[in-house]
Structures are given as C-alpha cells and as structure tokens.
Tab-separated table of C-alpha atoms and ligand atoms in Angstrom:
chain	number	residue	atom	x	y	z
S	62	MET	CA	-21.512	25.920	-4.670
S	63	GLU	CA	-17.852	26.885	-5.099
S	64	GLU	CA	-16.026	24.302	-7.125
S	65	ILE	CA	-12.784	23.000	-5.622
S	66	SER	CA	-9.969	22.307	-8.032
S	67	THR	CA	-8.242	18.983	-8.012
S	68	LEU	CA	-4.462	18.674	-7.826
S	69	GLU	CA	-4.444	17.743	-11.486
S	70	GLN	CA	-6.481	20.785	-12.544
S	71	LEU	CA	-4.128	23.040	-10.586
S	72	ASN	CA	-1.306	21.542	-12.644
S	73	CYS	CA	0.901	21.436	-9.569
S	74	ARG	CA	4.600	21.336	-10.158
S	75	ALA	CA	5.831	17.760	-10.021
S	76	LYS	CA	7.855	17.071	-6.942
S	77	GLY	CA	11.509	16.274	-7.601
S	78	GLY	CA	12.015	12.634	-6.650
S	79	SER	CA	13.119	12.635	-3.011
S	80	PRO	CA	15.947	10.226	-2.194
S	81	GLY	CA	14.783	7.050	-0.562
S	82	PHE	CA	13.185	3.725	-1.196
S	83	LYS	CA	9.867	2.462	-2.446
S	84	VAL	CA	7.936	0.561	0.260
S	85	ALA	CA	4.591	-1.239	0.074
S	86	ILE	CA	2.526	-2.185	3.080
S	87	VAL	CA	0.096	-5.067	2.318
S	88	GLY	CA	-2.737	-5.168	4.849
S	89	ALA	CA	-2.320	-1.462	5.450
S	90	ALA	CA	-5.796	-0.809	6.777
S	91	GLY	CA	-5.497	-3.254	9.661
S	92	GLY	CA	-4.641	-2.982	13.330
S	93	ILE	CA	-0.904	-3.192	12.587
S	94	GLY	CA	-1.122	-1.754	9.067
S	95	GLN	CA	-2.444	1.710	10.089
S	96	PRO	CA	0.096	2.711	12.741
S	97	LEU	CA	2.789	1.039	10.594
S	98	ALA	CA	1.771	3.162	7.639
S	99	MET	CA	1.913	6.301	9.816
S	100	LEU	CA	5.338	5.478	11.139
S	101	MET	CA	6.704	4.569	7.682
S	102	LYS	CA	5.412	7.943	6.343
S	103	MET	CA	7.632	9.531	9.015
S	104	ASN	CA	10.749	7.639	7.857
S	105	PRO	CA	12.997	9.862	5.736
S	106	LEU	CA	14.445	6.809	3.980
S	107	VAL	CA	11.029	6.174	2.310
S	108	SER	CA	10.315	8.099	-0.874
S	109	VAL	CA	7.203	6.279	-2.025
S	110	LEU	CA	4.710	4.470	0.222
S	111	HIS	CA	2.088	2.178	-1.311
S	112	LEU	CA	-0.817	1.204	0.984
S	113	TYR	CA	-2.716	-1.903	-0.122
S	114	ASP	CA	-5.634	-3.645	1.507
S	115	VAL	CA	-8.841	-5.438	0.499
S	116	VAL	CA	-10.879	-2.941	2.556
S	117	ASN	CA	-10.600	0.721	3.690
S	118	SER	CA	-7.219	1.608	2.123
S	119	PRO	CA	-8.567	4.773	0.409
S	120	GLY	CA	-9.451	6.289	3.806
S	121	VAL	CA	-6.189	5.321	5.422
S	122	THR	CA	-4.291	6.692	2.400
S	123	ALA	CA	-6.149	10.014	2.396
S	124	ASP	CA	-5.478	10.407	6.094
S	125	ILE	CA	-1.769	9.536	6.050
S	126	SER	CA	-1.088	11.515	2.854
S	127	HIS	CA	-1.803	14.779	4.726
S	128	MET	CA	1.278	14.328	6.930
S	129	ASP	CA	3.905	16.891	5.972
S	130	THR	CA	6.742	14.397	5.428
S	131	SER	CA	8.419	13.735	2.143
S	132	ALA	CA	7.197	10.201	1.229
S	133	VAL	CA	4.580	10.159	-1.537
S	134	VAL	CA	1.622	7.976	-0.443
S	135	ARG	CA	-0.625	6.059	-2.867
S	136	GLY	CA	-3.502	3.767	-1.974
S	137	PHE	CA	-4.638	0.539	-3.612
S	138	LEU	CA	-7.859	-1.358	-2.967
S	139	GLY	CA	-8.729	-4.976	-3.727
S	140	GLN	CA	-7.116	-7.794	-5.677
S	141	GLN	CA	-7.468	-5.994	-9.058
S	142	GLN	CA	-5.061	-3.305	-7.763
S	143	LEU	CA	-2.550	-5.650	-6.155
S	144	GLU	CA	-0.157	-5.657	-9.137
S	145	ASP	CA	-0.074	-1.812	-9.317
S	146	ALA	CA	0.536	-1.692	-5.586
S	147	LEU	CA	3.557	-3.999	-5.837
S	148	THR	CA	5.178	-2.937	-9.103
S	149	GLY	CA	8.538	-1.310	-8.554
S	150	MET	CA	8.621	-1.791	-4.791
S	151	GLU	CA	11.926	-2.368	-3.042
S	152	ILE	CA	10.543	-3.487	0.333
S	153	VAL	CA	7.172	-5.137	0.885
S	154	ILE	CA	5.927	-5.391	4.448
S	155	ILE	CA	3.090	-7.915	4.971
S	156	PRO	CA	0.832	-7.585	8.017
S	157	ALA	CA	-2.213	-9.003	6.137
S	158	GLY	CA	-4.368	-11.704	7.661
S	159	VAL	CA	-6.443	-12.553	10.703
S	160	PRO	CA	-5.174	-12.106	14.265
S	161	ARG	CA	-5.700	-14.387	17.298
S	162	LYS	CA	-8.527	-14.273	19.817
S	163	PRO	CA	-8.189	-15.567	23.408
S	164	GLY	CA	-7.868	-19.394	23.499
S	165	MET	CA	-6.316	-19.616	20.010
S	166	THR	CA	-2.699	-20.460	19.083
S	167	ARG	CA	-0.964	-18.819	16.185
S	168	GLU	CA	-1.229	-22.219	14.437
S	169	ASP	CA	-5.045	-21.841	14.502
S	170	LEU	CA	-4.582	-18.918	12.050
S	171	PHE	CA	-2.917	-21.188	9.430
S	172	ASN	CA	-6.040	-22.132	7.485
S	173	ILE	CA	-6.953	-18.545	6.603
S	174	ASN	CA	-3.589	-16.823	6.559
S	175	ALA	CA	-1.730	-19.446	4.515
S	176	GLY	CA	-3.955	-18.756	1.476
S	177	ILE	CA	-3.646	-14.946	1.905
S	178	VAL	CA	0.157	-15.113	2.081
S	179	LYS	CA	0.288	-17.445	-0.916
S	180	THR	CA	-1.710	-15.043	-3.099
S	181	LEU	CA	0.319	-11.994	-1.966
S	182	CYS	CA	3.651	-13.733	-2.603
S	183	GLU	CA	2.515	-14.788	-6.095
S	184	GLY	CA	1.919	-11.060	-6.728
S	185	ILE	CA	5.395	-10.193	-5.345
S	186	ALA	CA	7.010	-12.855	-7.576
S	187	LYS	CA	5.309	-11.352	-10.607
S	188	CYS	CA	5.595	-7.601	-9.915
S	189	CYS	CA	8.617	-6.997	-7.686
S	190	PRO	CA	10.695	-10.216	-7.545
S	191	ASN	CA	13.710	-8.365	-6.187
S	192	ALA	CA	11.906	-6.739	-3.298
S	193	ILE	CA	12.957	-7.506	0.273
S	194	VAL	CA	9.932	-9.113	1.970
S	195	ASN	CA	9.220	-8.460	5.638
S	196	LEU	CA	6.647	-11.115	6.550
S	197	ILE	CA	4.551	-10.416	9.709
S	198	SER	CA	1.415	-12.549	9.093
S	199	ASN	CA	1.089	-15.472	11.521
S	200	PRO	CA	1.973	-18.220	11.990
S	201	VAL	CA	5.367	-16.846	10.905
S	202	ASN	CA	7.013	-20.231	11.469
S	203	SER	CA	4.826	-21.546	8.566
S	204	THR	CA	4.151	-18.464	6.466
S	205	VAL	CA	7.785	-17.901	5.714
S	206	PRO	CA	8.197	-21.476	4.349
S	207	ILE	CA	4.978	-20.850	2.275
S	208	ALA	CA	6.524	-17.732	0.760
S	209	GLU	CA	9.734	-19.610	0.037
S	210	GLU	CA	7.807	-22.319	-1.852
S	211	VAL	CA	5.807	-19.767	-3.834
S	212	PHE	CA	8.997	-17.935	-4.873
S	213	LYS	CA	10.747	-21.186	-5.719
S	214	LYS	CA	7.890	-22.235	-7.986
S	215	ALA	CA	8.025	-18.786	-9.703
S	216	GLY	CA	11.822	-19.053	-10.091
S	217	THR	CA	12.383	-15.868	-8.091
S	218	TYR	CA	13.510	-17.206	-4.691
S	219	ASP	CA	16.413	-15.433	-3.075
S	220	PRO	CA	16.838	-16.522	0.581
S	221	LYS	CA	18.522	-13.233	1.436
S	222	ARG	CA	15.364	-11.300	0.587
S	223	LEU	CA	12.781	-13.283	2.568
S	224	LEU	CA	12.646	-12.223	6.252
S	225	GLY	CA	10.140	-13.383	8.848
S	226	VAL	CA	9.682	-10.540	11.322
S	227	THR	CA	10.520	-11.646	14.916
S	228	MET	CA	11.501	-8.165	16.036
S	229	LEU	CA	8.597	-7.910	18.524
S	230	ASP	CA	10.111	-10.755	20.509
S	231	VAL	CA	13.374	-8.785	20.757
S	232	VAL	CA	11.491	-5.542	21.639
S	233	ARG	CA	9.639	-7.385	24.422
S	234	ALA	CA	12.812	-9.124	25.642
S	235	ASN	CA	14.680	-5.799	25.817
S	236	THR	CA	11.751	-4.262	27.764
S	237	PHE	CA	11.208	-7.105	30.245
S	238	VAL	CA	14.948	-7.644	30.919
S	239	ALA	CA	15.480	-3.905	31.411
S	240	GLU	CA	12.625	-3.920	33.909
S	241	VAL	CA	14.208	-6.718	35.941
S	242	LEU	CA	17.692	-5.172	35.840
S	243	GLY	CA	16.461	-1.614	36.483
S	244	LEU	CA	17.993	-0.373	33.180
S	245	ASP	CA	16.844	1.858	30.314
S	246	PRO	CA	15.441	-0.617	27.699
S	247	ARG	CA	17.201	1.351	24.932
S	248	GLU	CA	20.533	0.196	26.430
S	249	VAL	CA	19.579	-3.455	26.511
S	250	ASP	CA	20.132	-5.962	23.690
S	251	VAL	CA	18.733	-9.467	23.978
S	252	PRO	CA	19.169	-11.922	21.101
S	253	VAL	CA	15.988	-13.931	20.585
S	254	VAL	CA	16.407	-16.971	18.294
S	255	GLY	CA	14.318	-19.929	17.017
S	256	GLY	CA	10.938	-18.868	15.721
S	257	HIS	CA	7.847	-16.878	16.579
S	258	ALA	CA	5.411	-18.993	18.663
S	259	GLY	CA	5.529	-20.290	22.232
S	260	VAL	CA	8.543	-22.417	23.015
S	261	THR	CA	10.089	-21.693	19.580
S	262	ILE	CA	10.759	-18.157	20.929
S	263	LEU	CA	14.114	-18.619	22.616
S	264	PRO	CA	15.653	-15.607	24.314
S	265	LEU	CA	19.372	-16.056	24.893
S	266	LEU	CA	19.577	-14.441	28.321
S	267	SER	CA	23.148	-15.583	28.825
S	268	GLN	CA	24.124	-13.233	25.956
S	269	VAL	CA	22.349	-10.085	27.178
S	270	LYS	CA	24.195	-6.831	26.579
S	271	PRO	CA	25.277	-5.166	28.803
S	272	PRO	CA	26.517	-8.364	30.418
S	273	CYS	CA	24.530	-9.276	33.524
S	274	SER	CA	23.929	-12.253	35.694
S	275	LEU	CA	20.320	-13.358	36.212
S	276	THR	CA	19.207	-15.831	38.882
S	277	PRO	CA	17.561	-19.109	37.738
S	278	GLU	CA	14.218	-17.671	38.955
S	279	GLU	CA	14.709	-14.494	36.909
S	280	THR	CA	15.746	-16.500	33.860
S	281	GLU	CA	12.665	-18.752	34.160
S	282	TYR	CA	10.319	-15.735	34.682
S	283	LEU	CA	11.801	-13.739	31.747
S	284	THR	CA	11.890	-16.671	29.349
S	285	LYS	CA	8.199	-17.510	29.980
S	286	ARG	CA	7.096	-13.834	29.854
S	287	ILE	CA	8.929	-13.321	26.496
S	288	GLN	CA	7.522	-16.563	25.066
S	289	ASP	CA	3.969	-15.625	26.205
S	290	GLY	CA	4.136	-11.933	25.392
S	291	GLY	CA	1.751	-12.238	22.467
S	292	THR	CA	-0.763	-14.227	24.547
S	293	GLU	CA	-0.520	-11.565	27.337
S	294	VAL	CA	-1.730	-8.946	24.832
S	295	VAL	CA	-4.381	-11.213	23.236
S	296	GLN	CA	-5.902	-11.890	26.682
S	297	ALA	CA	-5.790	-8.225	27.690
S	298	LYS	CA	-7.512	-7.185	24.454
S	299	ALA	CA	-10.183	-9.786	25.267
S	300	GLY	CA	-11.304	-10.618	21.722
S	301	ALA	CA	-10.392	-7.327	20.071
S	302	GLY	CA	-7.251	-8.784	18.455
S	303	SER	CA	-3.574	-9.122	19.174
S	304	ALA	CA	-0.574	-6.781	19.491
S	305	THR	CA	-0.851	-3.992	16.917
S	306	LEU	CA	0.879	-0.877	18.326
S	307	SER	CA	3.983	-2.566	19.725
S	308	MET	CA	4.020	-4.651	16.522
S	309	ALA	CA	3.905	-1.575	14.285
S	310	TYR	CA	6.778	-0.108	16.366
S	311	ALA	CA	8.755	-3.352	15.977
S	312	ALA	CA	7.949	-3.657	12.251
S	313	VAL	CA	9.176	-0.085	11.696
S	314	LYS	CA	12.364	-0.732	13.703
S	315	PHE	CA	12.983	-3.809	11.507
S	316	ALA	CA	12.076	-2.126	8.192
S	317	ASP	CA	14.287	0.800	9.057
S	318	ALA	CA	17.180	-1.623	9.553
S	319	CYS	CA	16.441	-3.167	6.154
S	320	LEU	CA	16.374	0.349	4.588
S	321	ARG	CA	19.709	1.276	6.199
S	322	GLY	CA	21.119	-1.988	4.889
S	323	LEU	CA	19.810	-1.211	1.407
S	324	ARG	CA	21.466	2.198	1.608
S	325	GLY	CA	24.755	0.480	2.272
S	326	ASP	CA	25.167	1.287	5.970
S	327	ALA	CA	27.718	-1.045	7.675
S	328	GLY	CA	27.037	-3.194	10.713
S	329	VAL	CA	23.235	-3.259	10.553
S	330	VAL	CA	22.350	-6.413	12.613
S	331	GLU	CA	18.915	-7.589	13.808
S	332	CYS	CA	17.198	-10.899	14.557
S	333	ALA	CA	14.923	-12.415	11.877
S	334	PHE	CA	13.492	-15.780	10.835
S	335	VAL	CA	15.395	-16.661	7.697
S	336	ALA	CA	16.772	-19.550	5.575
S	337	SER	CA	19.515	-20.842	7.729
S	338	GLN	CA	22.226	-23.433	8.188
S	339	VAL	CA	22.745	-22.606	11.848
S	340	THR	CA	20.707	-25.728	12.865
S	341	GLU	CA	19.541	-28.759	10.836
S	342	LEU	CA	16.256	-26.886	10.104
S	343	PRO	CA	15.847	-24.977	6.824
S	344	PHE	CA	14.608	-21.837	8.657
S	345	PHE	CA	15.689	-20.433	12.019
S	346	ALA	CA	15.710	-16.994	13.608
S	347	THR	CA	19.079	-15.621	14.602
S	348	LYS	CA	20.928	-12.354	14.265
S	349	VAL	CA	21.504	-11.436	10.594
S	350	ARG	CA	23.487	-8.695	8.966
S	351	LEU	CA	21.355	-6.569	6.670
S	352	GLY	CA	22.968	-5.144	3.555
S	353	ARG	CA	22.208	-3.979	-0.019
S	354	THR	CA	20.855	-7.401	-0.982
S	355	GLY	CA	18.996	-8.304	2.246
S	356	ALA	CA	20.175	-10.736	4.924
S	357	GLU	CA	23.814	-10.977	3.768
S	358	GLU	CA	25.148	-12.859	6.742
S	359	VAL	CA	23.386	-15.257	9.160
S	360	TYR	CA	25.183	-15.409	12.507
S	361	GLN	CA	25.747	-18.535	14.561
S	362	LEU	CA	24.042	-18.984	17.973
S	363	GLY	CA	27.109	-18.343	20.080
S	364	PRO	CA	27.692	-20.137	23.420
S	365	LEU	CA	24.513	-21.420	25.089
S	366	ASN	CA	24.089	-22.462	28.729
S	367	GLU	CA	22.367	-25.689	29.769
S	368	TYR	CA	18.965	-23.974	30.193
S	369	GLU	CA	19.190	-22.583	26.641
S	370	ARG	CA	20.375	-25.892	25.179
S	371	VAL	CA	17.264	-27.622	26.609
S	372	GLY	CA	15.098	-24.751	25.242
S	373	LEU	CA	16.758	-25.066	21.817
S	374	GLU	CA	15.841	-28.778	21.547
S	375	LYS	CA	12.157	-28.014	22.423
S	376	ALA	CA	12.105	-25.108	19.944
S	377	LYS	CA	13.517	-27.173	17.079
S	378	LYS	CA	11.018	-29.958	17.627
S	379	GLU	CA	8.025	-27.609	17.262
S	380	LEU	CA	9.618	-25.571	14.504
S	381	ALA	CA	10.226	-28.636	12.346
S	382	VAL	CA	6.501	-29.390	12.350
S	383	SER	CA	5.468	-25.813	11.524
S	384	ILE	CA	8.010	-25.465	8.706
S	385	LYS	CA	6.923	-28.771	7.200
S	386	LYS	CA	3.267	-27.736	7.337
S	387	GLY	CA	4.068	-24.501	5.420
S	388	ILE	CA	6.091	-26.331	2.715
S	389	SER	CA	3.406	-29.030	2.306
S	390	PHE	CA	0.655	-26.391	1.912
S	391	ILE	CA	2.168	-25.356	-1.394
S	392	ASN	CA	3.295	-28.762	-2.552
S	393	LYS	CA	0.186	-30.734	-1.591
G	590	NAD	P1	-6.200	-7.001	11.462
G	590	NAD	O1	-7.337	-7.930	11.247
G	590	NAD	O2	-6.447	-5.811	12.289
G	590	NAD	O3	-5.643	-6.476	10.056
G	590	NAD	C1	-5.321	-7.357	9.016
G	590	NAD	C2	-5.590	-6.624	7.722
G	590	NAD	O4	-5.289	-7.530	6.665
G	590	NAD	C3	-7.044	-6.180	7.538
G	590	NAD	O5	-7.107	-4.811	7.201
G	590	NAD	C4	-7.516	-7.016	6.377
G	590	NAD	O6	-8.450	-6.344	5.487
G	590	NAD	C5	-6.228	-7.281	5.649
G	590	NAD	N1	-6.295	-8.392	4.689
G	590	NAD	C6	-6.958	-9.550	4.849
G	590	NAD	N2	-6.806	-10.281	3.733
G	590	NAD	C7	-6.019	-9.578	2.919
G	590	NAD	C8	-5.484	-9.839	1.603
G	590	NAD	N3	-5.769	-10.929	0.917
G	590	NAD	N4	-4.730	-8.844	1.052
G	590	NAD	C9	-4.441	-7.726	1.749
G	590	NAD	N5	-4.876	-7.450	2.944
G	590	NAD	C10	-5.690	-8.372	3.528
G	590	NAD	O7	-5.014	-7.892	12.049
G	590	NAD	P2	-3.625	-7.346	12.726
G	590	NAD	O8	-3.820	-7.185	14.182
G	590	NAD	O9	-3.152	-6.158	11.935
G	590	NAD	O10	-2.678	-8.607	12.449
G	590	NAD	C11	-2.311	-8.994	11.167
G	590	NAD	C12	-1.458	-10.268	11.222
G	590	NAD	O11	-0.167	-10.028	11.869
G	590	NAD	C13	-2.091	-11.430	12.005
G	590	NAD	O12	-1.870	-12.629	11.317
G	590	NAD	C14	-1.317	-11.428	13.309
G	590	NAD	O13	-1.322	-12.675	13.928
G	590	NAD	C15	0.046	-11.028	12.843
G	590	NAD	N6	0.965	-10.538	13.886
G	590	NAD	C16	2.256	-10.888	13.783
G	590	NAD	C17	3.175	-10.430	14.706
G	590	NAD	C18	4.618	-10.822	14.615
G	590	NAD	O14	5.348	-10.604	15.539
G	590	NAD	N7	5.114	-11.340	13.498
G	590	NAD	C19	2.737	-9.593	15.718
G	590	NAD	C20	1.406	-9.201	15.789
G	590	NAD	C21	0.515	-9.704	14.852
G	591	LMR	C1	2.520	-11.441	18.987
G	591	LMR	O1	3.584	-12.004	19.322
G	591	LMR	O2	2.039	-10.477	19.618
G	591	LMR	C2	1.885	-11.784	17.643
G	591	LMR	O3	2.443	-12.956	17.107
G	591	LMR	C3	0.407	-11.905	17.722
G	591	LMR	C4	-0.084	-13.061	18.572
G	591	LMR	O4	-0.987	-13.753	18.087
G	591	LMR	O5	0.373	-13.281	19.665
C-alpha cells in the first residue's frame, strides 16, 4: 500500500504568523461548540483556534481544520490536555456543560455545570489569567459568580475580563421586535438587561432603536416571548437539547465584538452579564463598551417606563438568589 507522508515528513514551510488573536473554545464538540468552532474558524481576527472537549474533539478539529481560512486549528482532548489548550489564549469561550430538557429550568443545571465551570476556571487562572472569558454555560446568573470566586481565590480576578454571554437574548429581541414592527432585524437594536433566565431577562422595549411606540399588548407579548425564548427552543427540540445554532451565532457575534475591542476599535458596545454597580447587585447585564482590556465601561440603564421598573424589581429579586448560590458554591 502506498504510504502517505505526514505534514511533518513533508517538512512543510512554517506559515508566517497571521495577524489575529488566540481563541480557545472549551466544550467545542457540543451542540453549541461545533457550529461555534466553524464560525470562529471563519473569523479573520482569529489566528489560532484551540478546540477542547472531554469527548470527540479530535474529529471536530480534523473536520474544521480543512476549511481554507487562515486560523490555525488545534484539538485537545480530556482533562490532561486542558492546560495545553488554555496556555497563551487571549479569549476563552466556554459552552461546556449539560443543556436543559423540557420541564427543566436553567437552575436545574446548577449541580452539574457548577463543578464543570469551577474546574475550567481554575485552568484559566493557571494558564491564561489575562484571557477574556466569554461564559455561556448555564445557569449564567450563577456560573459567572462561580468564575469570579475561583479567579479571586487564585488572585487573578479582573472584573473587566469576565463576561457572561447574554447576546442570545439580544439576538432574539431584535428578531421578535423586527417581526412585530415589520422591519429588517439587522436594523433593530434592543437593549436586554438583568440576567439570563426567565424574569431576569429584561428587554428595554422603551429604548428600541429605531425609536418606535409599542402598544401595551405588544410590549407584554414581546417581553414574555423574549424571556421564554430558550424554553420555546427546548420544547421544540423535545428532549434533544436547547438552542445551539442561534447560540453559536450569538456567541460569535459577541466574541467578534470582544476581538474588535481587543484590536482597539472604538465604540464597540454590546450587552453582557458583568460585575456592575448599576444596581445594588454585584452582577447585572447591561450594555458595556468592549476595549483592549475587556469590558472597559458599564453603561447605566437609562430611563425606564413603569412596566420596566416593575420588571426590574422582579429581575433583581431572582438574580440576587442565583448570584448568592454561585458565590456560596465556591465558599461553602
Ligand atoms: P451539549 O451537551 O451539546 O455540549 C456540551 C459539551 O460540553 C459536550 O461536548 C461535553 O462533552 C462538553 N463538556 C462537558 N463537560 C466538560 C468539561 N468538563 N470540559 C470541557 N467540555 C465539557 O450542550 P450545548 O447545547 O452545547 O449547551 C452547552 C451549555 O450552554 C449548556 O449549559 C446550555 O444550557 C448553555 N447555553 C447557554 C446559552 C446562553 O445564552 N448563555 C444558550 C444556549 C445554551
Ligand atoms: C437559551 O436561552 O436558549 C439558553 O439559555 C438555553 C436554555 O436552556 O434555554
């Protein structure tokens, strides 16, 4: 049989380092991880893409590495390769952990995902303490406080670099509002604040751009649909998981904003769940300005109407419990 030479035997010319940033995806073989890996391989701001998972990452890596885009892809499998996967990374995106099935809340994922996030953040603190972390694993309202506590214990915590990904709520809000208003969703911008679960997801429909006036019925319909968007997908998938494709799209939209911020672009603003002084809670999602060091500015809520003020009180009540649960998990 004809022997096929390996790349090393062929002594291929080393590729000149392409400009861009080093990005790791942790949980890269999952429902979100795979399309996210594909989309990040297409991003010209990525020079190196590390794909880590506890299963199946070699296959995903082989597949994605054949795409003729410039990012160099490397795969890492299992806990013993976690440190290699993370070393030198500038952005770490975490979609690792179990998803919901019908009848579950995101809170029901806490027992499994809290431990996974803790271990991964310990690795980040050790191997790439300056990386910007995009945390997707649910329940985001608790996993972000878990990450904060792990980084604090390791002495590496920088609030600007820890970002809970709530972009899917904004993506859904833009889509649903555009549908009601008969607009192109790409022209619509809806700030979504609070957190990422049920009533903690608070779309500020009074601040929609372009300015519009919604009836009370439209406001009620849209608020509920945005808050229940995740459940709508979980039910439609009927046991086969939660949002993966729209989430990968949203994760890439958010990671691309982080990359443009790192590059030094001006005026990069997106919503994220971050350490915050906007309310009395230690974490809250609002618009943030992304720059060379992460979330460099956290914006205030702006004027709220009565409907939103009532929603804000409900959101804060539930968020306080979820944040406390995350913090206590590490300090118990
Ligand atoms: P999935 O089960 O399809 O994939 C998860 C992947 O994580 C799997 O490949 C699994 O092997 C991997 N994994 C498990 N433990 C790991 C560990 N210790 N280290 C590395 N990888 C590990 O699930 P999914 O649909 O991709 O969802 C992943 C998570 O994202 C879930 O918690 C889900 O609730 C959450 N999610 C969040 C949002 C959001 O808006 N923030 C949206 C959708 C889903
Ligand atoms: C979503 O909003 O789609 C995710 O948080 C997944 C879920 O469990 O709903």
